[in-house]
Tab-separated table of C-alpha atoms in Angstrom:
chain	number	residue	atom	x	y	z
D	1	MET	CA	81.303	181.772	65.653
D	2	ALA	CA	84.663	182.012	67.393
D	3	LYS	CA	87.310	179.548	66.316
D	4	LYS	CA	88.638	177.131	68.898
D	5	LYS	CA	92.193	177.737	69.948
D	6	PRO	CA	94.553	174.881	68.997
D	7	ARG	CA	95.470	172.681	71.945
D	8	THR	CA	99.126	172.398	72.873
D	9	PRO	CA	100.059	168.698	72.836
D	10	PRO	CA	101.479	167.340	76.094
D	11	PRO	CA	105.131	166.293	76.278
D	12	PRO	CA	105.588	162.842	74.736
D	13	ARG	CA	105.690	159.811	77.009
D	14	VAL	CA	108.650	157.779	75.891
D	15	GLN	CA	108.145	154.022	75.841
D	16	ALA	CA	111.757	153.147	76.480
D	17	PRO	CA	114.979	154.975	77.369
D	18	ARG	CA	116.275	156.752	74.282
D	19	THR	CA	119.930	156.906	73.327
D	20	ARG	CA	121.477	160.192	72.283
D	21	THR	CA	122.699	159.903	68.731
D	22	ASN	CA	125.917	161.905	68.862
D	23	THR	CA	129.171	160.002	68.552
D	24	LYS	CA	131.347	162.201	70.722
D	25	THR	CA	133.877	160.560	72.977
D	26	PRO	CA	133.626	161.190	76.761
D	27	ALA	CA	136.435	163.753	76.507
D	28	GLU	CA	134.695	165.535	73.626
D	29	GLY	CA	131.386	165.492	75.480
D	30	ALA	CA	132.963	166.986	78.594
D	31	ALA	CA	134.730	169.614	76.489
D	32	ARG	CA	131.441	170.568	74.848
D	33	GLN	CA	129.790	171.032	78.234
D	34	ARG	CA	132.678	173.182	79.443
D	35	THR	CA	132.476	175.250	76.258
D	36	LEU	CA	128.748	175.788	76.768
D	37	LEU	CA	129.204	176.859	80.374
D	38	TYR	CA	132.089	179.183	79.483
D	39	ALA	CA	130.035	180.703	76.665
D	40	LEU	CA	127.174	181.382	79.039
D	41	ALA	CA	129.530	182.934	81.558
D	42	GLY	CA	131.260	184.978	78.868
D	43	SER	CA	128.051	186.509	77.483
D	44	GLY	CA	128.607	189.558	79.651
D	45	VAL	CA	129.699	190.559	83.143
D	46	VAL	CA	126.212	191.729	84.076
D	47	ALA	CA	124.640	188.493	82.880
D	48	LEU	CA	127.224	186.500	84.798
D	49	ILE	CA	126.468	188.414	87.986
D	50	ILE	CA	122.758	187.750	87.513
D	51	VAL	CA	123.352	184.032	86.964
D	52	VAL	CA	125.594	183.773	90.019
D	53	GLY	CA	123.033	185.643	92.118
D	54	VAL	CA	120.201	183.428	90.998
D	55	PHE	CA	121.950	180.193	91.889
D	56	ALA	CA	123.621	181.445	95.038
D	57	PHE	CA	120.503	182.938	96.584
D	58	GLY	CA	117.853	180.569	95.301
D	59	GLY	CA	116.057	182.910	92.909
D	60	SER	CA	114.392	181.668	89.735
D	61	GLY	CA	117.114	179.033	89.503
D	62	GLY	CA	115.356	176.999	92.190
D	63	GLY	CA	113.052	179.264	94.152
D	64	GLY	CA	111.252	178.613	97.377
D	65	ASN	CA	112.565	177.693	100.753
D	66	LEU	CA	114.572	174.481	101.111
D	67	LYS	CA	113.822	174.011	104.779
D	68	SER	CA	110.113	174.558	104.216
D	69	ALA	CA	110.123	172.035	101.376
D	70	ALA	CA	111.848	169.433	103.552
D	71	THR	CA	109.310	170.043	106.333
D	72	THR	CA	106.391	169.662	103.927
D	73	ILE	CA	107.785	166.388	102.587
D	74	GLN	CA	108.188	164.969	106.101
D	75	ASN	CA	104.774	166.242	107.206
D	76	GLN	CA	103.284	164.210	104.369
D	77	GLY	CA	104.686	161.085	105.990
D	78	CYS	CA	107.604	160.741	103.582
D	79	LYS	CA	111.273	160.193	104.364
D	80	TYR	CA	113.723	162.961	103.531
D	81	LYS	CA	117.531	163.142	103.603
D	82	ARG	CA	120.386	165.264	102.299
D	83	TYR	CA	123.384	163.115	101.341
D	84	PRO	CA	127.053	164.164	101.080
D	85	ALA	CA	128.078	164.812	97.485
D	86	LEU	CA	130.262	162.093	95.984
D	87	ALA	CA	133.022	162.656	93.422
D	88	ARG	CA	131.608	163.191	89.926
D	89	ALA	CA	134.579	162.165	87.787
D	90	PRO	CA	135.944	160.482	85.831
D	91	HIS	CA	132.951	159.670	83.619
D	92	TYR	CA	132.147	156.067	82.793
D	93	THR	CA	132.335	155.069	79.136
D	94	THR	CA	130.023	152.073	79.589
D	95	LEU	CA	126.609	151.670	81.187
D	96	THR	CA	127.759	148.477	82.911
D	97	PRO	CA	131.180	149.139	84.460
D	98	SER	CA	132.953	146.559	86.601
D	99	PRO	CA	133.006	147.158	89.469
D	100	PRO	CA	129.724	149.122	89.454
D	101	PRO	CA	129.516	152.611	90.986
D	102	ALA	CA	129.499	152.798	94.795
D	103	TRP	CA	126.729	155.322	95.476
D	104	ASN	CA	125.618	156.314	98.969
D	105	SER	CA	121.836	156.242	98.429
D	106	PHE	CA	119.134	154.345	96.543
D	107	PRO	CA	118.305	155.721	94.070
D	108	PRO	CA	121.604	157.614	93.784
D	109	THR	CA	121.786	161.361	94.384
D	110	SER	CA	125.380	162.055	93.284
D	111	GLY	CA	128.582	160.352	92.200
D	112	ARG	CA	130.295	159.038	89.109
D	113	HIS	CA	128.105	158.499	86.073
D	114	TYR	CA	127.914	157.722	82.361
D	115	TYR	CA	129.274	160.461	80.103
D	116	GLN	CA	125.923	161.087	78.342
D	117	PRO	CA	122.772	162.042	80.296
D	118	LEU	CA	119.281	160.729	79.623
D	119	ILE	CA	116.963	162.671	77.363
D	120	PHE	CA	114.623	164.585	79.675
D	121	ASN	CA	111.200	162.961	79.547
D	122	GLN	CA	108.717	160.566	81.122
D	123	TYR	CA	109.580	156.911	80.550
D	124	SER	CA	107.408	153.815	80.800
D	125	GLN	CA	110.413	151.522	81.289
D	126	PRO	CA	113.277	151.718	83.827
D	127	VAL	CA	116.242	153.919	82.994
D	128	ALA	CA	119.926	153.365	83.727
D	129	GLU	CA	120.710	154.926	87.107
D	130	ILE	CA	124.324	155.433	86.037
D	131	GLN	CA	123.002	157.697	83.275
D	132	ALA	CA	120.303	159.407	85.360
D	133	VAL	CA	122.952	160.675	87.800
D	134	HIS	CA	124.327	162.780	84.940
D	135	ASN	CA	120.925	164.470	84.671
D	136	LEU	CA	121.069	165.209	88.391
D	137	GLU	CA	124.437	166.877	87.826
D	138	HIS	CA	122.702	169.189	85.332
D	139	GLY	CA	120.027	170.193	87.868
D	140	ALA	CA	117.376	167.535	87.347
D	141	MET	CA	114.718	166.161	89.645
D	142	ILE	CA	114.041	162.465	89.075
D	143	LEU	CA	110.843	160.754	90.217
D	144	GLN	CA	110.784	156.937	90.136
D	145	TYR	CA	108.072	154.538	91.265
D	146	GLY	CA	107.981	150.845	92.189
D	147	ASN	CA	106.168	147.939	90.574
D	148	LYS	CA	103.413	147.944	93.212
D	149	ILE	CA	102.261	151.469	92.443
D	150	PRO	CA	98.714	151.221	90.988
D	151	GLN	CA	97.894	152.581	87.542
D	152	ALA	CA	95.686	155.305	89.012
D	153	GLN	CA	98.723	156.719	90.839
D	154	ILE	CA	100.893	156.428	87.727
D	155	ASP	CA	98.247	158.470	85.914
D	156	ALA	CA	98.423	161.036	88.738
D	157	ILE	CA	102.217	161.159	88.338
D	158	THR	CA	101.764	161.794	84.604
D	159	GLU	CA	99.344	164.646	85.313
D	160	TRP	CA	101.744	166.128	87.867
D	161	TYR	CA	104.688	165.847	85.466
D	162	ARG	CA	102.916	167.525	82.559
D	163	LYS	CA	102.121	170.612	84.620
D	164	ASP	CA	105.825	171.518	84.887
D	165	PRO	CA	108.131	169.014	83.130
D	166	ASN	CA	111.256	171.157	82.890
D	167	ALA	CA	114.372	169.423	84.266
D	168	ILE	CA	112.369	166.360	85.337
D	169	VAL	CA	112.754	162.676	84.514
D	170	VAL	CA	109.981	160.232	85.456
D	171	ALA	CA	110.465	156.463	85.208
D	172	PRO	CA	109.554	153.173	86.890
D	173	LEU	CA	112.047	151.516	89.230
D	174	PRO	CA	110.606	148.085	90.098
D	175	LYS	CA	112.772	147.541	93.204
D	176	LEU	CA	110.972	150.397	94.957
D	177	GLY	CA	107.841	148.231	95.335
D	178	ASP	CA	105.064	150.422	96.758
D	179	LYS	CA	107.391	153.417	97.169
D	180	VAL	CA	107.940	156.561	95.119
D	181	ALA	CA	111.458	158.025	95.271
D	182	MET	CA	112.416	161.580	94.356
D	183	THR	CA	116.020	162.654	93.856
D	184	ALA	CA	117.976	165.779	93.003
D	185	TRP	CA	121.712	166.422	93.415
D	186	THR	CA	122.354	165.274	97.051
D	187	TYR	CA	118.616	165.440	97.903
D	188	TRP	CA	116.469	162.334	98.453
D	189	ALA	CA	112.898	161.627	99.503
D	190	GLU	CA	110.762	158.501	99.567
D	191	CYS	CA	106.998	158.194	100.002
D	192	THR	CA	104.656	155.223	100.266
D	193	GLY	CA	102.682	155.791	97.088
D	194	PHE	CA	102.531	159.035	95.154
D	195	ASP	CA	101.983	162.181	97.217
D	196	VAL	CA	101.401	165.223	95.015
D	197	LYS	CA	102.030	167.706	97.840
D	198	ALA	CA	105.416	166.126	98.600
D	199	ALA	CA	106.271	165.981	94.886
D	200	ASN	CA	105.410	169.659	94.441
D	201	ALA	CA	107.575	170.543	97.443
D	202	PHE	CA	110.498	168.513	96.073
D	203	ARG	CA	110.529	170.561	92.853
D	204	VAL	CA	112.402	173.264	94.792
D	205	PHE	CA	115.547	171.098	94.685
D	206	ARG	CA	115.809	171.358	90.887
D	207	TYR	CA	118.586	173.532	89.415
D	208	ARG	CA	120.793	173.206	92.538
D	209	ALA	CA	123.581	171.119	91.067
D	210	PRO	CA	127.270	171.542	90.200
D	211	GLU	CA	126.660	172.267	86.503
D	212	LYS	CA	124.400	175.276	85.952
D	213	PHE	CA	122.475	174.821	82.720
D	214	PRO	CA	119.749	177.258	81.600
D	215	LYS	CA	116.202	175.935	81.947
D	216	SER	CA	115.835	176.048	78.167
D	217	TYR	CA	118.421	173.244	77.935
D	218	LEU	CA	116.454	170.997	80.289
D	219	ASN	CA	113.121	170.716	78.486
D	220	PRO	CA	111.491	167.372	77.530
D	221	GLY	CA	113.219	165.883	74.514
D	222	GLN	CA	116.573	167.516	75.296
């Protein structure tokens, strides 16, 4: 009798936003990111050319057709917009600065943010937008849903997320009500309820951000 293959457990669903445990200062954190990016670029001229080509021409670093994705999202009855990129620096050293950030969309799609990003994952409680913007800067897609989204749709979001969770953050955002918002760096869409076709189309906007991190650095739990 053939043995059953072990099942791969799904990515964990985090109950609350988790705090990264390192104690680096904002300057040290920024220096570490620069070092990582320089190391990637310095791994070889050929590798650098490949990386540049991927991100410049929309290869495996994002794939698909942006215009087609936008059309699909709108054909599903959702709103879609590309916002101007706001200044990214300097980083905030607190999650509650005064005055608060002046973003140009809700949820935000670019701008100043907290010096540490969120851990990539699915959350059951709201996350700090000021921190989520940092994930966008690294190439993330963020899907957030309002407090009037029924549990059946939240379950559908979970199923959608687990099929391809790389570089994705999922979390509730009560103020959205019956809406589901999707954001990437400068890209925004909003649907009434969860639309899996629109969400699949929006995935194309991942990895198109100012800081080019390898996909292996954007997995759940990182």
